[in-house]
Short mmCIF file of N, CA and C in Angstrom, two decimals:
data_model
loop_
_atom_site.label_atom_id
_atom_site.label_comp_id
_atom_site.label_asym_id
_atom_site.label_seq_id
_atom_site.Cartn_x
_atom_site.Cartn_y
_atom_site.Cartn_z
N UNK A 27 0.82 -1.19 0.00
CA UNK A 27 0.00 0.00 0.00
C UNK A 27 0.86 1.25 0.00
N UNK A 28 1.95 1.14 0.80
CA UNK A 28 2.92 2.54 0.92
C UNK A 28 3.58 2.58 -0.41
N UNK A 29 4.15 1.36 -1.01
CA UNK A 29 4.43 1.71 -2.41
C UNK A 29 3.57 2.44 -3.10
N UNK A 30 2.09 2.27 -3.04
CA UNK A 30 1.33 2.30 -4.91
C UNK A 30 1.24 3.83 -4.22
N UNK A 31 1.22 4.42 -2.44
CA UNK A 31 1.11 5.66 -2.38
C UNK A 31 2.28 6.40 -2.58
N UNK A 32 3.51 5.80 -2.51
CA UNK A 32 4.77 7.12 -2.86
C UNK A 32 4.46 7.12 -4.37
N UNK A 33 4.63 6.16 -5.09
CA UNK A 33 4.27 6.35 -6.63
C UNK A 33 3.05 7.36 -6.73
N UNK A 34 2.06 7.42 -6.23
CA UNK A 34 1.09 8.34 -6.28
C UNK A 34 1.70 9.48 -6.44
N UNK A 35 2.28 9.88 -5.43
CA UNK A 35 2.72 10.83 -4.47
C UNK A 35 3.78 11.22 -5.69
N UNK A 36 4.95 10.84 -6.14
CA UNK A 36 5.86 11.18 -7.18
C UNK A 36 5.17 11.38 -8.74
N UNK A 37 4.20 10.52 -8.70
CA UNK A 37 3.44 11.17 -9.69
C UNK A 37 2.71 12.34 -10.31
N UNK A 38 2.14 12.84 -9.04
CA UNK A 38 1.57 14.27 -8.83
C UNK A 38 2.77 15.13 -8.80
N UNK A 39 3.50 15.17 -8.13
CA UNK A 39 4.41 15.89 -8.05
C UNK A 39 5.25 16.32 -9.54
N UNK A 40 5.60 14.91 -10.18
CA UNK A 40 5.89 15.40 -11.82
C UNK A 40 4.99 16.01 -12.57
N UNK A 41 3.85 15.67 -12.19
CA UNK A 41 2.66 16.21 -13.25
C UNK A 41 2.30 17.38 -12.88
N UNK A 42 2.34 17.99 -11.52
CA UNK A 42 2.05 19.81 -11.10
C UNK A 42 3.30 20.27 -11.44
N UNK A 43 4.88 19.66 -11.46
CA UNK A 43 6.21 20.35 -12.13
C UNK A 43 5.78 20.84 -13.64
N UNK A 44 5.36 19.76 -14.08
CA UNK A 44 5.40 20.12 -16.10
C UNK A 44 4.20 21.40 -16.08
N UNK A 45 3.09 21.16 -15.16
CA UNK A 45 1.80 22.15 -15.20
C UNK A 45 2.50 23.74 -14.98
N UNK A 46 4.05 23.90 -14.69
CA UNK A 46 4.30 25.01 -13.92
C UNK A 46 5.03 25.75 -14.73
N UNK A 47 5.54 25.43 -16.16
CA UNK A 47 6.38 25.99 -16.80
C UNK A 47 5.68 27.26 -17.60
N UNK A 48 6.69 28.37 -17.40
CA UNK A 48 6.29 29.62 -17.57
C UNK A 48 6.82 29.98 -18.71
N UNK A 49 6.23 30.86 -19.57
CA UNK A 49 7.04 31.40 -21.02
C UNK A 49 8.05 32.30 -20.56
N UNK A 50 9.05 32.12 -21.35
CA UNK A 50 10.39 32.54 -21.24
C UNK A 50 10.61 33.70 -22.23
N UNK A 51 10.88 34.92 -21.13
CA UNK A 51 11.07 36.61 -21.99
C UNK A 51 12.09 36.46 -23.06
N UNK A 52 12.31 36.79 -24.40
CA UNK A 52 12.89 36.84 -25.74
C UNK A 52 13.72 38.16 -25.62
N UNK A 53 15.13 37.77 -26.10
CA UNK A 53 15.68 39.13 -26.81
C UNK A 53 15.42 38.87 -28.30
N UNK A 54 14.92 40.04 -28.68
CA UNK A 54 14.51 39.98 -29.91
C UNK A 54 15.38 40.44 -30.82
N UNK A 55 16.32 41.14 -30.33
CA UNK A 55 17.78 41.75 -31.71
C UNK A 55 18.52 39.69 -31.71
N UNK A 56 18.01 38.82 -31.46
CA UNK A 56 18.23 37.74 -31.73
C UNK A 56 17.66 36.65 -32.56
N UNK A 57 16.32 37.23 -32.70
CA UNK A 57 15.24 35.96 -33.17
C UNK A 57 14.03 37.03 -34.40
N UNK A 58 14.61 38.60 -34.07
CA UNK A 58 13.81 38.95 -35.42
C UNK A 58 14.39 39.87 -36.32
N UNK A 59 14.48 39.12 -37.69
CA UNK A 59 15.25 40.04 -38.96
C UNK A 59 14.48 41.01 -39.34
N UNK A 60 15.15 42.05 -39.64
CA UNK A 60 14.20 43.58 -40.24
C UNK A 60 14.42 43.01 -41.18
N UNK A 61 13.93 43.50 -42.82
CA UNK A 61 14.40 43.69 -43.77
C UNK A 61 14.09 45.10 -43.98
N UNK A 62 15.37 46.11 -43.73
CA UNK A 62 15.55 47.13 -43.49
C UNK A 62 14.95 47.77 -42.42
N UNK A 63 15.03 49.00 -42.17
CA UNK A 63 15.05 49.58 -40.48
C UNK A 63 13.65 50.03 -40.70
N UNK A 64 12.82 49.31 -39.76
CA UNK A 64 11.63 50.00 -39.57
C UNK A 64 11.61 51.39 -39.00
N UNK A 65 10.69 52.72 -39.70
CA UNK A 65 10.44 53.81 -38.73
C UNK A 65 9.27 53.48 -37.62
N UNK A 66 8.26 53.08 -38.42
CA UNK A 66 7.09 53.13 -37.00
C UNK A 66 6.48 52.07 -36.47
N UNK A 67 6.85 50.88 -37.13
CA UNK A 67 6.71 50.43 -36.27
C UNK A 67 7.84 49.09 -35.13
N UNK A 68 7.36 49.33 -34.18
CA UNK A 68 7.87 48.94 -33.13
C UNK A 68 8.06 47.57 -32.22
N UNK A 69 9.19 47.02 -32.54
CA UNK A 69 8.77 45.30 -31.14
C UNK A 69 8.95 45.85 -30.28
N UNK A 70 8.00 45.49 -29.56
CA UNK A 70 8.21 45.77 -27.81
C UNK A 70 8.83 44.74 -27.21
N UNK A 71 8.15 43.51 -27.07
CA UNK A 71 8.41 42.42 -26.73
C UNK A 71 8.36 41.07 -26.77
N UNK A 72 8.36 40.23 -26.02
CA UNK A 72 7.56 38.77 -26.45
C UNK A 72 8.50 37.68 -25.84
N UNK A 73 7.57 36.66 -25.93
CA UNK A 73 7.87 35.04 -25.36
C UNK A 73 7.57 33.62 -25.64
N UNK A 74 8.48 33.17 -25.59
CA UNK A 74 7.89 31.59 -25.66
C UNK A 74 7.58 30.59 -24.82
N UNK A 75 7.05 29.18 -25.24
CA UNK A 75 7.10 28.26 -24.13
C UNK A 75 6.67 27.12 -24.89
N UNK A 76 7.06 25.85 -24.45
CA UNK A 76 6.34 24.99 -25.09
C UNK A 76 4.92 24.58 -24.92
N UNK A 77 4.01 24.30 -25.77
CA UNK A 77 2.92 23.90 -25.47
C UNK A 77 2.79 22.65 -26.42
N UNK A 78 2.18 21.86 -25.22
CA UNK A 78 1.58 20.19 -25.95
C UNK A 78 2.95 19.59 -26.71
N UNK A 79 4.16 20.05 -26.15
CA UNK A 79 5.14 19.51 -27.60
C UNK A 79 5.82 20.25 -29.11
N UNK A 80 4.75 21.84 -28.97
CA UNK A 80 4.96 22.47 -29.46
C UNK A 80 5.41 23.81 -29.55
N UNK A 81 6.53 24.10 -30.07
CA UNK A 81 6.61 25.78 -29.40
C UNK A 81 5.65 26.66 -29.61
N UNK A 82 5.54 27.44 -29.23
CA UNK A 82 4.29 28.73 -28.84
C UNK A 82 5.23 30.18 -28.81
N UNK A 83 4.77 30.67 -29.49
CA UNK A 83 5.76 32.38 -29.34
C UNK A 83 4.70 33.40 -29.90
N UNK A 84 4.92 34.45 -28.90
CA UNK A 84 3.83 35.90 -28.30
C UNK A 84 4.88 36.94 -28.92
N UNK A 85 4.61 37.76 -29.70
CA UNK A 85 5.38 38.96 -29.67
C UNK A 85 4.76 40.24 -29.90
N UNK A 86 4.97 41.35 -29.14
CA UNK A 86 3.92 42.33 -29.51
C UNK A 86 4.77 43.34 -30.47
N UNK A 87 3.68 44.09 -31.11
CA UNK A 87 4.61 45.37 -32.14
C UNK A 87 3.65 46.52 -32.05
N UNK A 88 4.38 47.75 -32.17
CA UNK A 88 3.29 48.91 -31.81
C UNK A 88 3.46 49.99 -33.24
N UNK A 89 2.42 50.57 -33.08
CA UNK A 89 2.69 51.58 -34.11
C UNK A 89 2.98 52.54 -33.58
N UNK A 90 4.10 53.43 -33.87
CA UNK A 90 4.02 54.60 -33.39
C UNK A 90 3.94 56.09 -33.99
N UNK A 91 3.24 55.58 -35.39
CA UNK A 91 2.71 56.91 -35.78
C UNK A 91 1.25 56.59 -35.70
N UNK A 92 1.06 58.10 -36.09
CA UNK A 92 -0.47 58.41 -36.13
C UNK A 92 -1.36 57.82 -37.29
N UNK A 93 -0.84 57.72 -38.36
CA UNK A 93 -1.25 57.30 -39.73
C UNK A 93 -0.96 55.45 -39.72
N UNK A 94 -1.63 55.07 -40.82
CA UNK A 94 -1.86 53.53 -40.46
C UNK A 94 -0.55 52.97 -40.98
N UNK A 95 -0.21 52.06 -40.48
CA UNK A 95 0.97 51.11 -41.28
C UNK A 95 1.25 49.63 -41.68
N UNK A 96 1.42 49.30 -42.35
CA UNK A 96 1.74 48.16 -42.67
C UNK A 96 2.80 46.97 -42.47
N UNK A 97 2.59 45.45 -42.23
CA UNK A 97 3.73 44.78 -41.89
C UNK A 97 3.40 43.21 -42.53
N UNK A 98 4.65 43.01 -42.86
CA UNK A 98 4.85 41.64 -43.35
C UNK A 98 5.35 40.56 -42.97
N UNK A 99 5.21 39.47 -42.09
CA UNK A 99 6.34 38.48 -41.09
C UNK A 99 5.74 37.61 -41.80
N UNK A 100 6.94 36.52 -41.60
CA UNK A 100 7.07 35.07 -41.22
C UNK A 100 7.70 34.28 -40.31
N UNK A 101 7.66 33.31 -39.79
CA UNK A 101 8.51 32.89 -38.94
C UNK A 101 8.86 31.51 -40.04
N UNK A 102 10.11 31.21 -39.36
CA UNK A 102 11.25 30.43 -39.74
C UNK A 102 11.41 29.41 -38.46
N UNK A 103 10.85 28.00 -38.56
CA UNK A 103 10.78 27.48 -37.53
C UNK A 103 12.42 26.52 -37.47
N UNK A 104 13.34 26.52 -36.15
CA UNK A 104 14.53 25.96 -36.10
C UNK A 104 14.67 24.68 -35.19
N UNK A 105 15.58 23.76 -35.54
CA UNK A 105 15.85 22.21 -34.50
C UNK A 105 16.71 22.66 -33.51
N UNK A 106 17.08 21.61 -32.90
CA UNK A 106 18.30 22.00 -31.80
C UNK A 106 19.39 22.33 -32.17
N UNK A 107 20.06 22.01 -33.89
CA UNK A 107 21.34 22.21 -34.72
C UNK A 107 20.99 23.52 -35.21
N UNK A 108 19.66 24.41 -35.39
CA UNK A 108 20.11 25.49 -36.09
C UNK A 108 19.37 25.01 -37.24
N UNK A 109 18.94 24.14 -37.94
CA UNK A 109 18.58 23.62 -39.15
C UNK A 109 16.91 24.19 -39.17
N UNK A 110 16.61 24.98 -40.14
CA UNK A 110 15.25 25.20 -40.14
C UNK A 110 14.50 23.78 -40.68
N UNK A 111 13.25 23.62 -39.63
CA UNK A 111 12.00 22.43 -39.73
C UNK A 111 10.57 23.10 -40.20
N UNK A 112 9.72 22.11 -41.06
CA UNK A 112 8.50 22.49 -40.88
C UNK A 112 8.31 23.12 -42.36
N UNK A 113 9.32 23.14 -43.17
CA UNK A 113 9.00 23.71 -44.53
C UNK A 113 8.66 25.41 -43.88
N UNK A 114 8.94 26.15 -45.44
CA UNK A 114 8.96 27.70 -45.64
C UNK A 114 7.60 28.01 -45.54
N UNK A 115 7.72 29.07 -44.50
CA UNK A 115 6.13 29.82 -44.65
C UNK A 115 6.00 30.94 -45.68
N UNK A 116 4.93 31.10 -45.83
CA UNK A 116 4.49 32.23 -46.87
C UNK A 116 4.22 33.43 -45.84
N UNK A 117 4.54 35.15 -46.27
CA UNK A 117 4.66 36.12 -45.72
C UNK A 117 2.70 36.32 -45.24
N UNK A 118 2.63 37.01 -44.33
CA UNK A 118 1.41 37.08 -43.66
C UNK A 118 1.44 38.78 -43.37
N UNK A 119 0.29 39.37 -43.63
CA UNK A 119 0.11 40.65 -43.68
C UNK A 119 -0.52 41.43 -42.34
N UNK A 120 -0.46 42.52 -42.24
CA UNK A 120 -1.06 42.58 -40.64
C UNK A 120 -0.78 44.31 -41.03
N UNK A 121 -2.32 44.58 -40.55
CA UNK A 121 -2.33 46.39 -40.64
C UNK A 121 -2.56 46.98 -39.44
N UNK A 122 -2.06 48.33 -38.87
CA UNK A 122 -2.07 48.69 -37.92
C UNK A 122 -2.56 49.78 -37.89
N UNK A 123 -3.38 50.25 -36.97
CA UNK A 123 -3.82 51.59 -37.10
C UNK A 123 -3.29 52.69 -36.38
N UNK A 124 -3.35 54.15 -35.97
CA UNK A 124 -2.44 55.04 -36.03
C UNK A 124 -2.28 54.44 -34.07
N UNK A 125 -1.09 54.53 -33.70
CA UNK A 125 -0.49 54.36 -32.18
C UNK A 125 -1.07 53.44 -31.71
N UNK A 126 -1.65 51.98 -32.79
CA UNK A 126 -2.37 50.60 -32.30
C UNK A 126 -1.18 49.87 -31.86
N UNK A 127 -1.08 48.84 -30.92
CA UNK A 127 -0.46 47.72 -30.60
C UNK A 127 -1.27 46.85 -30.87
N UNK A 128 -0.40 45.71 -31.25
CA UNK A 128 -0.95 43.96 -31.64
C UNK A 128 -0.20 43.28 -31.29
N UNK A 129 -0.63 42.01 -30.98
CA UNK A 129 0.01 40.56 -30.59
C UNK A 129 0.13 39.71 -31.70
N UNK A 130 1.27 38.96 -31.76
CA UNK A 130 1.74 37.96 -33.05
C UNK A 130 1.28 36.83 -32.29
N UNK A 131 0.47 36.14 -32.22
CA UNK A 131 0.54 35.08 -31.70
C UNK A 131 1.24 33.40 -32.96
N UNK A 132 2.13 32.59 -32.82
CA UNK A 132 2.32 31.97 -33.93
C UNK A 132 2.57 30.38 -33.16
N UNK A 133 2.48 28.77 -33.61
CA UNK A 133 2.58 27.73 -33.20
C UNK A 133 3.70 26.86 -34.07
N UNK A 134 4.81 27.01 -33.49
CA UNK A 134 5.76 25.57 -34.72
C UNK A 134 4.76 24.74 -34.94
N UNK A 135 4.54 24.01 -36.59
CA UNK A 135 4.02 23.22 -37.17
C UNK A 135 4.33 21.37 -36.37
N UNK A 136 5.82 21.49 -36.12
CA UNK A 136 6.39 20.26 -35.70
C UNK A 136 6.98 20.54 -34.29
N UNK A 137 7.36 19.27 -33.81
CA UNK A 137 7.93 19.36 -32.32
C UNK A 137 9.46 18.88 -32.64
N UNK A 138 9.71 19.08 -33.65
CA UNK A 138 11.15 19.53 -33.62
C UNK A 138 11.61 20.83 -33.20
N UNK A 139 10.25 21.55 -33.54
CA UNK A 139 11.25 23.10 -33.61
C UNK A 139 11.16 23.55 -31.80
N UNK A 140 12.55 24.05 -31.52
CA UNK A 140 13.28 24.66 -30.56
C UNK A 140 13.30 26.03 -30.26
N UNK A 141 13.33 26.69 -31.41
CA UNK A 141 13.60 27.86 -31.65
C UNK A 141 13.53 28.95 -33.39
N UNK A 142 13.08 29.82 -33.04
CA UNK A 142 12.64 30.50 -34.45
C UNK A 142 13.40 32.16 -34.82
N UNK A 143 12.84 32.45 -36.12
CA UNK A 143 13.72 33.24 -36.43
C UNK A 143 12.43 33.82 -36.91
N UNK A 144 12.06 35.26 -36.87
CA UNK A 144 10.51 36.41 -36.94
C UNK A 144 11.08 37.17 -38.37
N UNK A 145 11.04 37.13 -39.31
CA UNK A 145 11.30 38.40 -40.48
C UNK A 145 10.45 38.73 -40.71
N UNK A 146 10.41 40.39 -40.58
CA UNK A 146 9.82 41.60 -40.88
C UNK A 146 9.80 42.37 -42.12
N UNK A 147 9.17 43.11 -42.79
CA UNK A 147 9.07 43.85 -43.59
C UNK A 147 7.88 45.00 -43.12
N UNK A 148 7.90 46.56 -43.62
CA UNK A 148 7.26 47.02 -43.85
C UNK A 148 7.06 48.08 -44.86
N UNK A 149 6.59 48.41 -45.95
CA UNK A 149 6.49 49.55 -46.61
C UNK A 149 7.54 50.75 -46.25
N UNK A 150 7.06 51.05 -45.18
CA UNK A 150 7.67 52.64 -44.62
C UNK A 150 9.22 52.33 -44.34
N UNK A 151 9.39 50.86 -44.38
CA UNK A 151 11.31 50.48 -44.29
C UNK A 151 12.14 51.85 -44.54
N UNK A 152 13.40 51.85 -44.18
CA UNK A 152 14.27 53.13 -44.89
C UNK A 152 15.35 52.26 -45.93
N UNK A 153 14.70 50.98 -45.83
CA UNK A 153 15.49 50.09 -46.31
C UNK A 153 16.98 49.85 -46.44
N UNK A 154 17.34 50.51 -45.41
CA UNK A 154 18.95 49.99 -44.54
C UNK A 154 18.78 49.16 -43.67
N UNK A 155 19.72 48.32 -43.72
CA UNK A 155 19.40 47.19 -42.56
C UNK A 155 19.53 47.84 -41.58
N UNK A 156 18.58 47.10 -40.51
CA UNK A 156 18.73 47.49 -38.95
C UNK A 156 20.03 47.18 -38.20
N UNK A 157 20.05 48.46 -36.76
CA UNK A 157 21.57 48.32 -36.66
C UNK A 157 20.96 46.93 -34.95
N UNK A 158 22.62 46.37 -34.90
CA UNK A 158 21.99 45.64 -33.84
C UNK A 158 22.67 46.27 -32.80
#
C-alpha cells in the first residue's frame, strides 16, 4: 500500500512540475530580422514556451505613428542544430492603425522546432538594414 502511495505521491508531483512551466522573456535583436530599419513600427516584446510539444511564441509590435501602417512576417521554424524544420512559410500581412499595438501570436508546425527566427518587412522600411 505505501508503495502504490509514494508512486502516487511522485506522480503528482511530476505532473504539477510540467503544469508550472512559464514562457520565457525573448531578446529579440536575436530571433527577429528587419528587412531594413523600420520607422514606425515597433517590437516591444515577447515570449515563448512549449505547449503540448509544441513551441508557442507571443510577440507584440506597436505603431508609433499616427497614420496607419503596414507589416509583413514570417517565422522560420529551427531544431536544436540550427537547421530550419516544418517547410517555408508564406509572408502574412497585418495592418495597424495610427499608435495601435498587436500581438503575433504563432505555433511551430512540428515538435522539432526549438527555436525560431521572426522576419519583418514594412512599406515605410528606410530600407537599410537594422543596426543591432
Amino acid at each position: 500500500m505505501k508503495k502504490y502511495l509514494a508512486r502516487g505521491v511522485l506522480l503528482a508531483v511530476v505532473l504539477g512540475c510540467s503544469a508550472l512551466v512559464q514562457a520565457a522573456p525573448l531578446s529579440l535583436a536575436d530571433k527577429v530580422e528587419q528587412l531594413g530599419e523600420m520607422k514606425y513600427l515597433k517590437l516591444n516584446g515577447g515570449q515563448m514556451l512549449q505547449r503540448n510539444g509544441l513551441l508557442a511564441v507571443q510577440l507584440e509590435i506597436q505603431n508609433q505613428d499616427k497614420g496607419d501602417q503596414q507589416l509583413y512576417y514570417r517565422f522560420r521554424w529551427l531544431d536544436n542544430a540550427g537547421f530550419a524544420v516544418g517547410g517555408e512559410e508564406g509572408w502574412k500581412p497585418m495592418k495597424f492603425i495610427g499608435l495601435q499595438k498587436q500581438t503575433i501570436h504563432s505555433i511551430a508546425p512540428v515538435t522539432e522546432a526549438v527555436d525560431f527566427r521572426m522576419e519583418v518587412n514594412s512599406p515605410e522600411n528606410t530600407g537599410a538594414p537594422a543596426a543591432k
